[in-house]
């Protein structure tokens, strides 16, 4: 008898684990198969994963008795619930790490109005519906109570931020303006619903109020502990690219232990995990390691299984009764109509176009995360459900998402212009550059380029209140040739490295420079690595810029300055890649040439030394020079930059009078020499552009303005030599000036056409200037206009 009992216990322990493992494997395989089929139709991954669960669940293959007996063990529900608990911890912590706090902070009013518009209407609809469906969902002897009403209200009003985030990543709208608004609104709705749910639990019993207060007190030292632990680990592992696995395990163990304590007190730990990720220090290798390890595992394993398990629980056998069908239909209809109607109403109030409002409404109708907790085991202490209630409400969640997901994909196809990359230059942001977010993709090939690139990023932010979203791509050349006449164990260490090892010690130096920059400026840079052959590197950069919707691509020059002041060429592959990026870039491009290394206080020390840097923008005319002026408007707002715009005009056509004006910038009294002309010469577009710039910046004293009269290229060279020692950075457009007599003769000895005639002259060793050069090319709408001037 004892032996039999022992066998049953072991069988009960092993079978659910084996069946769960097999179920997870089947969901991954079937979801991958569905994803391949549905991707051709433009359908996202979460829909394929839910459908994979449907095929494997009671509505599909589990109708076969042998499969049902294997997958549905007596105690399997507890194992599945624990597995879902660990999944929720990991992906909510990751979402907290990835959340765009800056965007929500700058657009808090719009995000909250959009979020609560649909959710409030959904709550009202759920309130009304709860009185009619209560007798069908609650146990026979149970009475209607406030907890049941709140659970139905939360179910209808809820939006699943994990589903929205994955849908945005799959369909590539997460970086668009409308996509970021949808993701932020979904997060606000989710956190609000979870907060209300936890408050319901807290006020259901007196002891729960005490426990909730103790949990809040206990979270404070854990959050502070994470902060100091991250700082300690950053300093402890200086010679490593990432943390070691035991150190990652330590952080996740603390997170899981705290979450389990919260769950044991009958509260939900989702908010705590999200807050832990949100306040976790984002700088340093600790955060980089967590993002690196969690992103792959969560996106490729945890979320597909989690979404698949939602579909796996769908049991269509409960739809045999017309009453059950009616309940599901009513809840799905109320959820969709409330979200779409409420979102369209608030979008009309915010003057958001109806097509964008309709898209937001369907995105915010996606469900499939915390709403399962509202109707599952977490709510059993609050509501006495009847046996079929959970299945009916779960079917409502699945059907709602399966309808909304494909509709979102169809709307994206129909409204492609809403998601196209439109912010491709700064030329139209002359009036209030600090009020718009600048998305910048900086590329580096090694540590040598870091100081100049980081200084440009710091200056492009402008004022401390301006919003900037910088990304950095470490471009690494992949060598095609590899020894094949030796065995694997005879290969050198660098020959058998995987992609994570590409870059060598350069990665350590780049990470250290970025961490020091973030500590000094509080600007967080998102680091990525692009490993490809020379012929394909430019495609990786252009694709990344389009996906990130970057307004600016920043590149380093292929030459570097020696100690004697001469320019020395580096890798020819760098120059080739830069030239290809200039031809195919989906946005404006800037190339930074670092010079003036002999000077201790050059532009490369902008964010490390508290000294005012004098910057000059050279204007000859044309779209690239106008783009250079637009870049300069942001740089002029930096507290350590004193900007002067120098316009070159033909001497015989200018009528100039010089003025000396006292201008106060920050706390320094400086003299700015300005030359005011009639602005009646040159191109009409240039004149109108400079007139707006003059009224906005020069007249107010923010920027100096000088006009220089020259007749030919020789006089232009002489004028540039005269100002070569006065500025630490020169900003100039690449070309687009036509056949200007002021620059035409300069092309006779042009060495680097990717810099343009003036930029090439400034970067040459013959013109001995001490300032760095930033060459700007405005985005071309037509690729045939990308031919070097």
mmCIF file of N, CA and C in Angstrom, residues 426 429-430 432-434 438 440 452-464 466 468 552 554 590 592 603 606 612-617 627-645 665 693 697 702-703 728-732 772-776:
data_model
loop_
_atom_site.group_PDB
_atom_site.id
_atom_site.type_symbol
_atom_site.label_atom_id
_atom_site.label_comp_id
_atom_site.label_asym_id
_atom_site.label_seq_id
_atom_site.Cartn_x
_atom_site.Cartn_y
_atom_site.Cartn_z
ATOM 1 N N UNK A 426 16.294 68.500 -40.022
ATOM 2 C CA UNK A 426 15.943 69.540 -39.045
ATOM 3 C C UNK A 426 15.617 70.864 -39.715
ATOM 4 N N UNK A 429 12.547 72.794 -38.442
ATOM 5 C CA UNK A 429 12.381 72.953 -37.002
ATOM 6 C C UNK A 429 13.182 74.148 -36.502
ATOM 7 N N UNK A 430 13.162 75.226 -37.295
ATOM 8 C CA UNK A 430 13.991 76.375 -36.980
ATOM 9 C C UNK A 430 13.443 77.199 -35.838
ATOM 10 N N UNK A 432 11.312 76.475 -32.973
ATOM 11 C CA UNK A 432 11.391 75.982 -31.591
ATOM 12 C C UNK A 432 12.022 74.589 -31.597
ATOM 13 N N UNK A 433 13.352 74.513 -31.819
ATOM 14 C CA UNK A 433 13.980 73.197 -31.903
ATOM 15 C C UNK A 433 13.940 72.429 -30.595
ATOM 16 N N UNK A 434 13.947 73.125 -29.455
ATOM 17 C CA UNK A 434 13.987 72.450 -28.164
ATOM 18 C C UNK A 434 12.664 71.787 -27.801
ATOM 19 N N UNK A 438 14.723 65.049 -30.635
ATOM 20 C CA UNK A 438 15.714 64.731 -31.666
ATOM 21 C C UNK A 438 16.136 63.280 -31.510
ATOM 22 N N UNK A 440 18.682 60.542 -32.829
ATOM 23 C CA UNK A 440 19.996 60.601 -33.456
ATOM 24 C C UNK A 440 20.650 59.221 -33.414
ATOM 25 N N UNK A 452 34.855 62.761 -30.092
ATOM 26 C CA UNK A 452 34.222 63.712 -31.012
ATOM 27 C C UNK A 452 32.735 63.435 -31.159
ATOM 28 N N UNK A 453 32.366 62.155 -31.309
ATOM 29 C CA UNK A 453 30.958 61.795 -31.479
ATOM 30 C C UNK A 453 30.150 62.189 -30.238
ATOM 31 N N UNK A 454 30.664 61.889 -29.056
ATOM 32 C CA UNK A 454 29.942 62.199 -27.822
ATOM 33 C C UNK A 454 29.808 63.703 -27.620
ATOM 34 N N UNK A 455 30.813 64.471 -28.017
ATOM 35 C CA UNK A 455 30.721 65.927 -27.892
ATOM 36 C C UNK A 455 29.634 66.492 -28.796
ATOM 37 N N UNK A 456 29.502 65.931 -30.006
ATOM 38 C CA UNK A 456 28.435 66.394 -30.904
ATOM 39 C C UNK A 456 27.068 66.033 -30.330
ATOM 40 N N UNK A 457 26.942 64.827 -29.757
ATOM 41 C CA UNK A 457 25.668 64.437 -29.143
ATOM 42 C C UNK A 457 25.310 65.383 -28.009
ATOM 43 N N UNK A 458 26.297 65.707 -27.161
ATOM 44 C CA UNK A 458 26.045 66.622 -26.041
ATOM 45 C C UNK A 458 25.628 67.993 -26.538
ATOM 46 N N UNK A 459 26.278 68.481 -27.593
ATOM 47 C CA UNK A 459 25.934 69.808 -28.103
ATOM 48 C C UNK A 459 24.587 69.819 -28.802
ATOM 49 N N UNK A 460 24.224 68.711 -29.486
ATOM 50 C CA UNK A 460 22.957 68.668 -30.197
ATOM 51 C C UNK A 460 21.761 68.615 -29.253
ATOM 52 N N UNK A 461 22.005 68.251 -28.017
ATOM 53 C CA UNK A 461 20.898 68.304 -27.064
ATOM 54 C C UNK A 461 20.442 69.738 -26.844
ATOM 55 N N UNK A 462 21.382 70.671 -26.886
ATOM 56 C CA UNK A 462 21.045 72.072 -26.647
ATOM 57 C C UNK A 462 20.867 72.348 -25.174
ATOM 58 N N UNK A 463 19.711 72.861 -24.814
ATOM 59 C CA UNK A 463 19.437 73.202 -23.420
ATOM 60 C C UNK A 463 19.179 71.951 -22.600
ATOM 61 N N UNK A 464 19.222 72.095 -21.282
ATOM 62 C CA UNK A 464 19.031 70.961 -20.382
ATOM 63 C C UNK A 464 17.605 70.423 -20.426
ATOM 64 N N UNK A 466 15.777 70.214 -23.227
ATOM 65 C CA UNK A 466 15.465 69.664 -24.546
ATOM 66 C C UNK A 466 15.462 68.139 -24.491
ATOM 67 N N UNK A 468 16.235 64.541 -26.262
ATOM 68 C CA UNK A 468 17.062 63.890 -27.276
ATOM 69 C C UNK A 468 17.063 62.395 -27.013
ATOM 70 N N UNK A 552 18.842 62.214 -37.610
ATOM 71 C CA UNK A 552 20.244 62.489 -37.918
ATOM 72 C C UNK A 552 21.034 61.186 -37.834
ATOM 73 N N UNK A 554 25.035 60.267 -37.574
ATOM 74 C CA UNK A 554 26.322 60.905 -37.285
ATOM 75 C C UNK A 554 27.439 59.903 -37.536
ATOM 76 N N UNK A 590 25.660 63.682 -40.821
ATOM 77 C CA UNK A 590 26.763 64.544 -40.420
ATOM 78 C C UNK A 590 28.032 63.731 -40.266
ATOM 79 N N UNK A 592 31.840 64.025 -38.663
ATOM 80 C CA UNK A 592 32.648 64.817 -37.750
ATOM 81 C C UNK A 592 34.125 64.507 -37.992
ATOM 82 N N UNK A 603 37.005 71.063 -28.954
ATOM 83 C CA UNK A 603 35.580 70.764 -28.899
ATOM 84 C C UNK A 603 35.316 69.369 -28.349
ATOM 85 N N UNK A 606 34.028 69.106 -24.748
ATOM 86 C CA UNK A 606 32.859 69.938 -24.450
ATOM 87 C C UNK A 606 32.178 69.533 -23.157
ATOM 88 N N UNK A 612 33.704 77.662 -22.249
ATOM 89 C CA UNK A 612 32.854 78.013 -23.383
ATOM 90 C C UNK A 612 33.586 77.706 -24.686
ATOM 91 N N UNK A 613 32.935 76.969 -25.565
ATOM 92 C CA UNK A 613 33.489 76.619 -26.866
ATOM 93 C C UNK A 613 32.928 77.571 -27.915
ATOM 94 N N UNK A 614 33.819 78.123 -28.732
ATOM 95 C CA UNK A 614 33.409 79.027 -29.812
ATOM 96 C C UNK A 614 33.216 78.216 -31.093
ATOM 97 N N UNK A 615 32.006 78.278 -31.630
ATOM 98 C CA UNK A 615 31.622 77.472 -32.789
ATOM 99 C C UNK A 615 31.207 78.403 -33.921
ATOM 100 N N UNK A 616 31.629 78.068 -35.141
ATOM 101 C CA UNK A 616 31.282 78.862 -36.318
ATOM 102 C C UNK A 616 30.533 78.000 -37.322
ATOM 103 N N UNK A 617 29.432 78.546 -37.837
ATOM 104 C CA UNK A 617 28.690 77.893 -38.923
ATOM 105 C C UNK A 617 28.919 78.695 -40.188
ATOM 106 N N UNK A 627 20.539 73.210 -43.745
ATOM 107 C CA UNK A 627 20.454 72.153 -42.736
ATOM 108 C C UNK A 627 21.507 72.359 -41.648
ATOM 109 N N UNK A 628 22.695 72.832 -42.046
ATOM 110 C CA UNK A 628 23.743 73.114 -41.062
ATOM 111 C C UNK A 628 23.298 74.216 -40.100
ATOM 112 N N UNK A 629 22.587 75.217 -40.612
ATOM 113 C CA UNK A 629 22.053 76.274 -39.744
ATOM 114 C C UNK A 629 21.022 75.682 -38.776
ATOM 115 N N UNK A 630 20.175 74.784 -39.280
ATOM 116 C CA UNK A 630 19.163 74.159 -38.417
ATOM 117 C C UNK A 630 19.815 73.354 -37.298
ATOM 118 N N UNK A 631 20.888 72.630 -37.610
ATOM 119 C CA UNK A 631 21.628 71.928 -36.559
ATOM 120 C C UNK A 631 22.201 72.921 -35.552
ATOM 121 N N UNK A 632 22.659 74.044 -36.080
ATOM 122 C CA UNK A 632 23.300 75.038 -35.211
ATOM 123 C C UNK A 632 22.326 75.653 -34.222
ATOM 124 N N UNK A 633 21.040 75.723 -34.578
ATOM 125 C CA UNK A 633 20.075 76.316 -33.644
ATOM 126 C C UNK A 633 19.973 75.503 -32.362
ATOM 127 N N UNK A 634 20.115 74.184 -32.458
ATOM 128 C CA UNK A 634 20.123 73.366 -31.245
ATOM 129 C C UNK A 634 21.436 73.529 -30.490
ATOM 130 N N UNK A 635 22.538 73.537 -31.238
ATOM 131 C CA UNK A 635 23.850 73.674 -30.600
ATOM 132 C C UNK A 635 23.967 75.020 -29.890
ATOM 133 N N UNK A 636 23.346 76.069 -30.456
ATOM 134 C CA UNK A 636 23.450 77.405 -29.857
ATOM 135 C C UNK A 636 22.823 77.470 -28.476
ATOM 136 N N UNK A 637 21.873 76.568 -28.193
ATOM 137 C CA UNK A 637 21.218 76.587 -26.885
ATOM 138 C C UNK A 637 22.024 75.892 -25.797
ATOM 139 N N UNK A 638 23.136 75.280 -26.171
ATOM 140 C CA UNK A 638 23.982 74.635 -25.157
ATOM 141 C C UNK A 638 24.671 75.702 -24.307
ATOM 142 N N UNK A 639 24.685 75.549 -22.995
ATOM 143 C CA UNK A 639 25.248 76.605 -22.135
ATOM 144 C C UNK A 639 26.745 76.815 -22.310
ATOM 145 N N UNK A 640 27.470 75.849 -22.884
ATOM 146 C CA UNK A 640 28.915 75.996 -23.052
ATOM 147 C C UNK A 640 29.316 76.331 -24.480
ATOM 148 N N UNK A 641 28.364 76.770 -25.305
ATOM 149 C CA UNK A 641 28.637 77.043 -26.718
ATOM 150 C C UNK A 641 28.320 78.499 -27.027
ATOM 151 N N UNK A 642 29.262 79.151 -27.700
ATOM 152 C CA UNK A 642 29.058 80.497 -28.241
ATOM 153 C C UNK A 642 29.113 80.386 -29.759
ATOM 154 N N UNK A 643 27.973 80.548 -30.422
ATOM 155 C CA UNK A 643 27.865 80.294 -31.856
ATOM 156 C C UNK A 643 27.886 81.583 -32.656
ATOM 157 N N UNK A 644 28.609 81.547 -33.781
ATOM 158 C CA UNK A 644 28.631 82.643 -34.745
ATOM 159 C C UNK A 644 28.364 82.084 -36.134
ATOM 160 N N UNK A 645 27.439 82.670 -36.848
ATOM 161 C CA UNK A 645 27.158 82.283 -38.233
ATOM 162 C C UNK A 645 27.897 83.241 -39.151
ATOM 163 N N UNK A 665 25.520 85.939 -22.757
ATOM 164 C CA UNK A 665 25.108 84.544 -22.853
ATOM 165 C C UNK A 665 25.460 83.866 -21.547
ATOM 166 N N UNK A 693 15.989 83.026 -39.368
ATOM 167 C CA UNK A 693 17.024 82.708 -38.380
ATOM 168 C C UNK A 693 17.510 83.985 -37.684
ATOM 169 N N UNK A 697 17.169 84.385 -33.636
ATOM 170 C CA UNK A 697 18.356 84.097 -32.836
ATOM 171 C C UNK A 697 19.347 85.258 -32.782
ATOM 172 N N UNK A 702 21.288 85.665 -29.105
ATOM 173 C CA UNK A 702 21.740 84.302 -28.823
ATOM 174 C C UNK A 702 22.912 83.890 -29.701
ATOM 175 N N UNK A 703 22.947 84.417 -30.939
ATOM 176 C CA UNK A 703 23.931 83.994 -31.922
ATOM 177 C C UNK A 703 24.549 85.223 -32.568
ATOM 178 N N UNK A 728 36.624 76.370 -32.177
ATOM 179 C CA UNK A 728 36.957 74.965 -31.900
ATOM 180 C C UNK A 728 36.120 74.000 -32.729
ATOM 181 N N UNK A 729 35.096 74.505 -33.403
ATOM 182 C CA UNK A 729 34.285 73.671 -34.284
ATOM 183 C C UNK A 729 33.746 74.508 -35.422
ATOM 184 N N UNK A 730 33.863 73.977 -36.642
ATOM 185 C CA UNK A 730 33.293 74.594 -37.829
ATOM 186 C C UNK A 730 32.183 73.677 -38.352
ATOM 187 N N UNK A 731 31.018 74.260 -38.587
ATOM 188 C CA UNK A 731 29.882 73.526 -39.136
ATOM 189 C C UNK A 731 29.618 74.043 -40.537
ATOM 190 N N UNK A 732 29.536 73.134 -41.511
ATOM 191 C CA UNK A 732 29.352 73.566 -42.894
ATOM 192 C C UNK A 732 28.556 72.501 -43.632
ATOM 193 N N UNK A 772 37.722 71.322 -34.995
ATOM 194 C CA UNK A 772 37.094 70.174 -35.642
ATOM 195 C C UNK A 772 36.085 70.657 -36.672
ATOM 196 N N UNK A 773 35.670 69.760 -37.554
ATOM 197 C CA UNK A 773 34.747 70.132 -38.631
ATOM 198 C C UNK A 773 33.568 69.167 -38.613
ATOM 199 N N UNK A 774 32.364 69.724 -38.688
ATOM 200 C CA UNK A 774 31.143 68.934 -38.794
ATOM 201 C C UNK A 774 30.503 69.248 -40.142
ATOM 202 N N UNK A 775 30.517 68.276 -41.042
ATOM 203 C CA UNK A 775 29.969 68.440 -42.393
ATOM 204 C C UNK A 775 28.571 67.839 -42.419
ATOM 205 N N UNK A 776 27.605 68.611 -42.913
ATOM 206 C CA UNK A 776 26.193 68.235 -42.850
ATOM 207 C C UNK A 776 25.639 68.051 -44.260
#
